[in-house]
GROMACS .gro file of C-alpha atoms in nm:
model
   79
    1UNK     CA    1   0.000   0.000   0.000
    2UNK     CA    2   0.267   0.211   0.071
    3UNK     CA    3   0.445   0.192  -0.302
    4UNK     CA    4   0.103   0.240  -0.470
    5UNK     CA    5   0.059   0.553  -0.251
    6UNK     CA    6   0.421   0.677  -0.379
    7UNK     CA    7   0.323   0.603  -0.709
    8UNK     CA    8   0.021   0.747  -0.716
    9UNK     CA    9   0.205   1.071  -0.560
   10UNK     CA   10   0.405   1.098  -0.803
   11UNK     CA   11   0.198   1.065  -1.111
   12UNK     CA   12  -0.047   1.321  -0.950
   13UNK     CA   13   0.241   1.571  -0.908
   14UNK     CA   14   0.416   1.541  -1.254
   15UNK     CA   15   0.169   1.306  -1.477
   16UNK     CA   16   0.326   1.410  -1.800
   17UNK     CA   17   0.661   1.321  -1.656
   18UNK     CA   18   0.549   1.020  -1.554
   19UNK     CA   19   0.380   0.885  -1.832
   20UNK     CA   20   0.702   1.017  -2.050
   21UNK     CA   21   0.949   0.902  -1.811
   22UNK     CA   22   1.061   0.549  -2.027
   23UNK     CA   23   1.025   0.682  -2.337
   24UNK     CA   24   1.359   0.842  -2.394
   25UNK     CA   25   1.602   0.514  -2.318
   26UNK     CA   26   1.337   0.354  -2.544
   27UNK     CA   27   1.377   0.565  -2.851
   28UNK     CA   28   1.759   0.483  -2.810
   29UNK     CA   29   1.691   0.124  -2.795
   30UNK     CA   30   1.489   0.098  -3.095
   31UNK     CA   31   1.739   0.310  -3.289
   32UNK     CA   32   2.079   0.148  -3.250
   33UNK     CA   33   1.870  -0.189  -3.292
   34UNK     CA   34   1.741  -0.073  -3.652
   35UNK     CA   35   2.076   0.113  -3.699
   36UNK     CA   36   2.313  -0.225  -3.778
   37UNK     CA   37   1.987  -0.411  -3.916
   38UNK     CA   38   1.934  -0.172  -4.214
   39UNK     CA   39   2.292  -0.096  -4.258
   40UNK     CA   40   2.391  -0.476  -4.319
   41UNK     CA   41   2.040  -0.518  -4.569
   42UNK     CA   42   2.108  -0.209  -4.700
   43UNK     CA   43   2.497  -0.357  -4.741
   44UNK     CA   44   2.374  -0.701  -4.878
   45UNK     CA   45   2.167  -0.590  -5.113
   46UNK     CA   46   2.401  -0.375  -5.280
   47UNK     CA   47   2.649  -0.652  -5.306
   48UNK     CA   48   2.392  -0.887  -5.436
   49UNK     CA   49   2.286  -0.668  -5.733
   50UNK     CA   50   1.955  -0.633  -5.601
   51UNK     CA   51   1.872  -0.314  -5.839
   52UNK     CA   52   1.629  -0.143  -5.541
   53UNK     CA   53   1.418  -0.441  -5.458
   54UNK     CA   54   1.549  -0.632  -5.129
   55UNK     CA   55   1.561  -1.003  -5.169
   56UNK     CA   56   1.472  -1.282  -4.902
   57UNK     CA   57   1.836  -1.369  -4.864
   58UNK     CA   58   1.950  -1.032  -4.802
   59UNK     CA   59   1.638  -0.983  -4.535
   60UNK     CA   60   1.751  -1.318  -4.418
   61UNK     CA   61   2.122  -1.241  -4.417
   62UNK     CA   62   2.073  -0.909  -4.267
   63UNK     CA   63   1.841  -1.077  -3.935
   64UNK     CA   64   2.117  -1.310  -3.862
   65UNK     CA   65   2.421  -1.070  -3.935
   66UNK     CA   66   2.286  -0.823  -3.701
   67UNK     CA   67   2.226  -1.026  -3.441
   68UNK     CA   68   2.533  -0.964  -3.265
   69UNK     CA   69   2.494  -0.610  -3.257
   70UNK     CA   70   2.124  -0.626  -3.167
   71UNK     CA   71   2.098  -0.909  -2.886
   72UNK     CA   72   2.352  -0.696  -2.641
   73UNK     CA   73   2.080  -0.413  -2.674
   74UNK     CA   74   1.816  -0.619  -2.623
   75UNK     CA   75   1.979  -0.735  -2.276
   76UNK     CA   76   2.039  -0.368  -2.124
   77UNK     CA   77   1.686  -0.308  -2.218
   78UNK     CA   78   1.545  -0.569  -1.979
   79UNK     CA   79   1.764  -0.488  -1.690
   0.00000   0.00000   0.00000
């Protein structure tokens, strides 16, 4: 009872702020996650002669090459 009081405290004090307050770690997140992703498709299908249309192997290719990069992300975001 005591932590929903706080909570509700806080939100009635700053609700904009509080409804806002994950968002900005978030946006980070989702853009180094999409950063390596697009780069390596974007990569793939240039060196695959794809003349502007993306192929399944380069969207396939581009999933498992960025993996690396993306799973570490994913990790801080949970914690």
């Amino acid at each position: 009872k005591i932590a929903t009081a706080e909570a509700t405290a806080v939100f009635k004090a700053n609700p904009v702020a509080a409804c806002l307050s994950g968002l900005v770690p978030r946006i980070i997140g989702v853009g180094f996650k999409r950063v390596p992703k697009f780069g390596i498709l974007l990569g793939l299908s240039f060196f695959m002669g794809d003349d502007g249309n993306i192929s399944t192997a380069a969207a396939f290719g581009a999933s498992v090459l960025s993996a690396p990069f993306i799973n570490p992300i994913r990790m801080i975001e949970k914690q």
